[in-house]
mmCIF file of C-alpha atoms in Angstrom:
data_model
loop_
_atom_site.group_PDB
_atom_site.id
_atom_site.type_symbol
_atom_site.label_atom_id
_atom_site.label_comp_id
_atom_site.label_asym_id
_atom_site.label_seq_id
_atom_site.Cartn_x
_atom_site.Cartn_y
_atom_site.Cartn_z
ATOM 1 C CA ALA P 173 137.834 16.015 108.629
ATOM 2 C CA LEU P 174 139.338 14.089 105.761
ATOM 3 C CA ILE P 175 140.647 16.090 102.780
ATOM 4 C CA THR P 176 141.915 14.145 99.738
ATOM 5 C CA GLY P 177 143.770 16.054 97.086
ATOM 6 C CA ALA P 178 145.253 17.940 100.167
ATOM 7 C CA THR P 179 148.405 19.119 98.684
ATOM 8 C CA GLY P 180 146.837 21.083 96.081
ATOM 9 C CA GLY P 181 145.829 24.941 96.286
ATOM 10 C CA ILE P 182 142.041 24.039 97.060
ATOM 11 C CA GLY P 183 142.780 21.118 99.216
ATOM 12 C CA GLU P 184 145.457 23.005 101.653
ATOM 13 C CA ALA P 185 143.606 26.260 101.701
ATOM 14 C CA THR P 186 140.715 24.232 102.839
ATOM 15 C CA ALA P 187 142.869 22.586 105.312
ATOM 16 C CA GLN P 188 143.727 25.842 106.640
ATOM 17 C CA VAL P 189 140.332 27.393 107.334
ATOM 18 C CA TYR P 190 139.077 23.766 108.987
ATOM 19 C CA LEU P 191 142.125 24.400 111.132
ATOM 20 C CA ARG P 192 141.349 27.946 112.037
ATOM 21 C CA GLU P 193 137.913 26.771 113.106
ATOM 22 C CA GLY P 194 139.141 24.056 115.063
ATOM 23 C CA ALA P 195 138.837 20.721 113.427
ATOM 24 C CA LYS P 196 141.473 17.766 113.161
ATOM 25 C CA VAL P 197 142.228 17.044 109.640
ATOM 26 C CA MET P 198 143.605 13.903 107.847
ATOM 27 C CA LEU P 199 145.706 15.385 104.567
ATOM 28 C CA VAL P 200 145.447 12.683 101.965
ATOM 29 C CA GLY P 201 147.522 12.714 98.557
ATOM 30 C CA ARG P 202 149.503 10.553 96.421
ATOM 31 C CA SER P 203 153.063 11.901 97.510
ATOM 32 C CA ALA P 204 154.252 11.488 101.118
ATOM 33 C CA ASP P 205 156.780 13.904 100.879
ATOM 34 C CA LYS P 206 154.162 16.684 99.525
ATOM 35 C CA LEU P 207 152.080 15.848 102.301
ATOM 36 C CA ALA P 208 154.902 16.294 104.812
ATOM 37 C CA GLU P 209 155.386 19.625 103.401
ATOM 38 C CA THR P 210 151.795 20.979 103.296
ATOM 39 C CA ARG P 211 151.527 19.748 106.822
ATOM 40 C CA GLU P 212 154.623 21.973 107.947
ATOM 41 C CA ARG P 213 153.403 24.700 106.276
ATOM 42 C CA LEU P 214 149.849 24.693 107.873
ATOM 43 C CA GLY P 215 151.689 24.583 111.299
ATOM 44 C CA HIS P 216 149.166 22.919 113.250
ATOM 45 C CA THR P 217 150.903 19.416 113.521
ATOM 46 C CA ASP P 218 148.821 18.561 116.804
ATOM 47 C CA ALA P 219 145.653 18.515 114.680
ATOM 48 C CA THR P 220 146.756 17.147 111.520
ATOM 49 C CA ALA P 221 147.788 13.644 110.246
ATOM 50 C CA THR P 222 148.628 12.531 106.746
ATOM 51 C CA PHE P 223 148.039 9.306 104.532
ATOM 52 C CA ALA P 224 149.496 8.697 101.427
ATOM 53 C CA THR P 225 147.732 6.927 98.748
ATOM 54 C CA ASP P 226 145.979 7.275 95.166
ATOM 55 C CA ALA P 227 142.178 8.754 95.062
ATOM 56 C CA ALA P 228 141.296 5.495 93.045
ATOM 57 C CA ASP P 229 142.936 2.975 95.148
ATOM 58 C CA GLU P 230 140.115 1.318 96.970
ATOM 59 C CA ALA P 231 142.349 -0.375 99.708
ATOM 60 C CA GLY P 232 144.254 2.799 100.198
ATOM 61 C CA VAL P 233 140.805 4.839 100.378
ATOM 62 C CA ARG P 234 139.537 2.244 102.895
ATOM 63 C CA GLU P 235 142.501 2.633 104.839
ATOM 64 C CA SER P 236 142.552 6.276 105.045
ATOM 65 C CA VAL P 237 139.066 6.533 106.580
ATOM 66 C CA ALA P 238 140.237 4.159 109.302
ATOM 67 C CA ALA P 239 143.505 6.048 109.843
ATOM 68 C CA THR P 240 141.380 9.298 110.345
ATOM 69 C CA VAL P 241 139.017 7.576 112.726
ATOM 70 C CA ALA P 242 141.978 6.077 114.687
ATOM 71 C CA ALA P 243 143.957 9.576 114.908
ATOM 72 C CA PHE P 244 140.864 11.633 115.629
ATOM 73 C CA GLY P 245 138.433 9.259 117.203
ATOM 74 C CA GLY P 246 135.600 9.697 114.300
ATOM 75 C CA LEU P 247 134.766 11.216 110.899
ATOM 76 C CA ASP P 248 132.243 14.238 110.667
ATOM 77 C CA ILE P 249 133.251 15.899 107.224
ATOM 78 C CA VAL P 250 134.795 14.632 104.108
ATOM 79 C CA PHE P 251 136.055 16.380 101.391
ATOM 80 C CA ALA P 252 136.806 14.574 97.822
ATOM 81 C CA ASN P 253 139.008 17.052 96.547
ATOM 82 C CA ALA P 254 141.240 14.951 94.503
ATOM 83 C CA GLY P 255 141.180 15.456 90.761
ATOM 84 C CA THR P 256 143.055 15.624 87.424
ATOM 85 C CA GLU P 257 142.935 17.653 84.280
ATOM 86 C CA GLY P 258 144.535 15.508 82.016
ATOM 87 C CA HIS P 259 145.468 16.078 78.650
ATOM 88 C CA VAL P 260 144.427 19.099 76.725
ATOM 89 C CA LYS P 261 143.613 17.479 73.167
ATOM 90 C CA PRO P 262 140.882 16.986 70.996
ATOM 91 C CA LEU P 263 138.928 14.181 71.533
ATOM 92 C CA THR P 264 139.905 12.286 68.468
ATOM 93 C CA ASP P 265 143.494 12.354 69.843
ATOM 94 C CA LEU P 266 142.902 10.942 73.280
ATOM 95 C CA THR P 267 143.654 7.336 73.820
ATOM 96 C CA THR P 268 141.467 4.911 76.281
ATOM 97 C CA ASP P 269 144.170 5.307 78.861
ATOM 98 C CA ASP P 270 143.969 9.180 78.760
ATOM 99 C CA TYR P 271 140.199 9.079 78.958
ATOM 100 C CA GLU P 272 140.232 6.222 81.716
ATOM 101 C CA GLN P 273 142.653 7.928 84.118
ATOM 102 C CA VAL P 274 140.806 11.102 84.203
ATOM 103 C CA LEU P 275 137.648 9.088 84.935
ATOM 104 C CA ARG P 276 139.331 6.850 87.445
ATOM 105 C CA THR P 277 140.755 9.965 89.480
ATOM 106 C CA ASN P 278 137.738 12.289 89.025
ATOM 107 C CA VAL P 279 134.735 9.900 89.223
ATOM 108 C CA VAL P 280 136.044 6.371 90.880
ATOM 109 C CA GLY P 281 137.901 8.538 93.274
ATOM 110 C CA PRO P 282 134.898 10.585 94.889
ATOM 111 C CA TRP P 283 132.879 7.506 94.704
ATOM 112 C CA LEU P 284 135.186 5.282 96.741
ATOM 113 C CA THR P 285 135.743 8.079 99.041
ATOM 114 C CA ILE P 286 131.799 8.424 99.781
ATOM 115 C CA LYS P 287 131.572 4.603 99.851
ATOM 116 C CA HIS P 288 134.064 3.771 102.305
ATOM 117 C CA ALA P 289 133.458 7.171 104.470
ATOM 118 C CA THR P 290 129.735 6.464 104.894
ATOM 119 C CA PRO P 291 130.230 4.020 107.642
ATOM 120 C CA ALA P 292 132.334 6.109 109.676
ATOM 121 C CA LEU P 293 130.076 9.171 109.373
ATOM 122 C CA THR P 294 126.867 7.098 110.005
ATOM 123 C CA GLU P 295 128.292 5.884 113.107
ATOM 124 C CA ARG P 296 128.789 9.638 114.220
ATOM 125 C CA GLY P 297 125.249 10.125 113.532
ATOM 126 C CA GLY P 298 125.838 11.790 110.255
ATOM 127 C CA GLY P 299 128.304 14.433 108.710
ATOM 128 C CA SER P 300 128.824 16.346 105.688
ATOM 129 C CA VAL P 301 130.648 15.196 102.254
ATOM 130 C CA ILE P 302 131.930 17.667 99.585
ATOM 131 C CA VAL P 303 132.789 17.061 96.298
ATOM 132 C CA THR P 304 134.881 19.018 94.025
ATOM 133 C CA SER P 305 133.320 19.406 90.827
ATOM 134 C CA SER P 306 133.957 22.119 88.222
ATOM 135 C CA ILE P 307 132.280 24.650 85.692
ATOM 136 C CA ALA P 308 133.180 22.148 83.413
ATOM 137 C CA GLY P 309 130.303 20.146 85.034
ATOM 138 C CA ALA P 310 127.997 22.679 83.621
ATOM 139 C CA VAL P 311 129.317 23.831 79.991
ATOM 140 C CA GLY P 312 131.911 22.264 77.611
ATOM 141 C CA PHE P 313 135.529 23.121 77.127
ATOM 142 C CA PRO P 314 137.387 22.147 73.699
ATOM 143 C CA GLY P 315 140.208 20.017 74.310
ATOM 144 C CA LEU P 316 139.093 18.820 77.451
ATOM 145 C CA SER P 317 136.378 16.024 76.786
ATOM 146 C CA ALA P 318 137.622 13.665 79.543
ATOM 147 C CA TYR P 319 137.623 16.035 81.971
ATOM 148 C CA VAL P 320 134.204 17.895 81.275
ATOM 149 C CA ALA P 321 132.679 14.312 81.155
ATOM 150 C CA SER P 322 134.010 13.413 84.534
ATOM 151 C CA LYS P 323 132.733 16.825 85.916
ATOM 152 C CA HIS P 324 129.375 16.261 84.581
ATOM 153 C CA ALA P 325 129.439 12.629 86.100
ATOM 154 C CA VAL P 326 130.440 14.336 89.683
ATOM 155 C CA ASN P 327 127.465 16.247 89.759
ATOM 156 C CA GLY P 328 125.415 13.176 89.065
ATOM 157 C CA LEU P 329 127.022 11.189 91.919
ATOM 158 C CA THR P 330 126.728 14.299 94.243
ATOM 159 C CA LYS P 331 122.784 14.319 93.608
ATOM 160 C CA THR P 332 122.206 10.584 93.785
ATOM 161 C CA ALA P 333 124.463 10.285 97.106
ATOM 162 C CA ALA P 334 122.545 12.786 98.742
ATOM 163 C CA ILE P 335 119.487 11.014 98.213
ATOM 164 C CA GLU P 336 120.708 7.836 99.146
ATOM 165 C CA LEU P 337 122.438 9.021 102.223
ATOM 166 C CA ALA P 338 119.972 11.595 103.398
ATOM 167 C CA PRO P 339 118.462 8.924 105.761
ATOM 168 C CA ALA P 340 121.755 8.422 107.783
ATOM 169 C CA ASN P 341 121.629 12.165 108.311
ATOM 170 C CA ILE P 342 124.584 12.628 105.919
ATOM 171 C CA ARG P 343 124.519 15.835 103.418
ATOM 172 C CA VAL P 344 126.215 15.481 100.289
ATOM 173 C CA ASN P 345 127.117 18.836 98.165
ATOM 174 C CA ALA P 346 129.380 19.449 95.554
ATOM 175 C CA ILE P 347 131.437 22.792 94.785
ATOM 176 C CA ALA P 348 131.919 23.903 91.104
ATOM 177 C CA PRO P 349 134.837 25.998 90.932
ATOM 178 C CA GLY P 350 135.365 28.285 88.007
ATOM 179 C CA MET P 351 138.767 29.542 86.890
ATOM 180 C CA ILE P 352 140.781 29.499 89.802
ATOM 181 C CA ASP P 353 144.514 30.365 89.769
ATOM 182 C CA ASN P 354 146.270 27.514 90.788
ATOM 183 C CA ARG P 355 148.305 24.544 89.575
ATOM 184 C CA MET P 356 145.523 22.879 87.371
ATOM 185 C CA LEU P 357 144.470 26.331 85.378
ATOM 186 C CA HIS P 358 148.163 26.930 84.825
ATOM 187 C CA SER P 359 148.845 23.364 83.490
ATOM 188 C CA ILE P 360 145.606 23.726 81.414
ATOM 189 C CA ALA P 361 147.170 27.003 79.962
ATOM 190 C CA GLY P 362 150.496 25.464 79.641
ATOM 191 C CA GLN P 363 149.228 22.785 77.427
ATOM 192 C CA ILE P 364 147.130 25.060 75.373
ATOM 193 C CA ASP P 365 150.384 27.310 74.339
ATOM 194 C CA GLU P 366 153.292 26.200 76.186
ATOM 195 C CA ASP P 367 155.358 29.513 75.235
ATOM 196 C CA HIS P 368 152.473 31.881 75.932
ATOM 197 C CA ALA P 369 150.939 30.381 79.211
ATOM 198 C CA ASP P 370 150.723 33.970 80.625
ATOM 199 C CA ALA P 371 148.959 35.257 77.741
ATOM 200 C CA VAL P 372 146.423 32.368 78.137
ATOM 201 C CA LEU P 373 145.903 33.053 81.761
ATOM 202 C CA GLU P 374 145.325 36.866 81.085
ATOM 203 C CA GLY P 375 142.732 36.312 78.355
ATOM 204 C CA LEU P 376 140.512 34.422 80.444
ATOM 205 C CA ALA P 377 139.302 37.455 82.829
ATOM 206 C CA PRO P 378 137.365 39.175 80.154
ATOM 207 C CA HIS P 379 135.213 36.109 80.099
ATOM 208 C CA ILE P 380 134.416 36.327 83.662
ATOM 209 C CA SER P 381 131.688 38.667 84.818
ATOM 210 C CA MET P 382 133.939 39.897 87.878
ATOM 211 C CA GLN P 383 136.952 40.159 85.469
ATOM 212 C CA ARG P 384 139.310 38.053 87.565
ATOM 213 C CA LEU P 385 140.352 34.634 88.332
ATOM 214 C CA GLY P 386 139.322 33.058 91.728
ATOM 215 C CA ARG P 387 141.639 32.171 94.786
ATOM 216 C CA SER P 388 141.684 28.444 96.311
ATOM 217 C CA GLU P 389 140.933 30.658 99.454
ATOM 218 C CA GLU P 390 137.564 31.615 98.242
ATOM 219 C CA ILE P 391 136.695 28.149 97.389
ATOM 220 C CA ALA P 392 137.691 26.970 100.887
ATOM 221 C CA GLU P 393 135.422 29.432 102.735
ATOM 222 C CA LEU P 394 132.613 27.484 100.649
ATOM 223 C CA ALA P 395 133.915 24.341 101.681
ATOM 224 C CA LEU P 396 133.900 25.519 105.159
ATOM 225 C CA PHE P 397 130.155 26.446 105.108
ATOM 226 C CA LEU P 398 129.294 23.378 103.586
ATOM 227 C CA GLY P 399 131.117 21.094 106.118
ATOM 228 C CA SER P 400 129.439 22.855 109.047
ATOM 229 C CA ASP P 401 125.918 23.069 110.585
ATOM 230 C CA GLU P 402 125.198 26.395 108.938
ATOM 231 C CA SER P 403 124.299 24.322 106.011
ATOM 232 C CA SER P 404 122.300 21.816 107.685
ATOM 233 C CA TYR P 405 119.487 21.937 105.076
ATOM 234 C CA CYS P 406 121.748 21.813 102.183
ATOM 235 C CA THR P 407 122.046 18.624 100.539
ATOM 236 C CA GLY P 408 122.272 17.328 96.739
ATOM 237 C CA SER P 409 123.493 20.776 95.366
ATOM 238 C CA VAL P 410 125.952 21.901 93.290
ATOM 239 C CA HIS P 411 127.160 25.202 93.998
ATOM 240 C CA LEU P 412 128.855 27.192 91.248
ATOM 241 C CA MET P 413 131.626 29.744 92.550
ATOM 242 C CA ASP P 414 132.955 31.090 89.294
ATOM 243 C CA GLY P 415 132.895 34.661 89.451
ATOM 244 C CA GLY P 416 129.790 34.922 87.045
ATOM 245 C CA TYR P 417 131.471 32.882 84.390
ATOM 246 C CA VAL P 418 128.588 30.273 83.505
ATOM 247 C CA ALA P 419 125.871 33.210 83.988
ATOM 248 C CA ALA P 420 127.798 35.439 81.253
#
């Protein structure tokens, strides 16, 4: 398996469950130091390797796939999980650079990962691609226009890739997490109100049907299902995992 954004909460948690089930995992992220720390925490150094690159660097993405095949003999599962929240600002206050940074990481990144992983997956007779979307791909959030736009785009990419790659027996699905208690949500809360970020986080639960934030480990279990043969008839789907936020 290859996981981008592997040093984040969801990425590391997913690596842990994949390793638990006997997979070998290539951890991909921007920081070599953070990747080394993540690999050490996972504790399965015989079944893991790391590759440092930006998710939207085409040469780096291509090389990360090649490194995975070289290290493990092939590639069966791809989790395009790298993402950024960007700046929390009204859309009229964002710069072109602000917008493009988010779109490059959140849209161009997954596209490049799928593009360059497809030959390796095809060589194995097929496989599973999972893309991290968000509830922001289903509803809008003021102050997060670039992020919301990027996740709507990810949903479209997922559905189109699923159609195009089905003849190669490659399934493509997206996970749309809700309010997950991890770095990204804490960053958004801090940008909303730097002095009262904890209060912002506490104020989210009443808007969620299950009255609590989610955990990265819960998302990881869905990524395990989608990466496995248990989901063999599942492709082109966007799977909300949000504690009932959108339903409410």
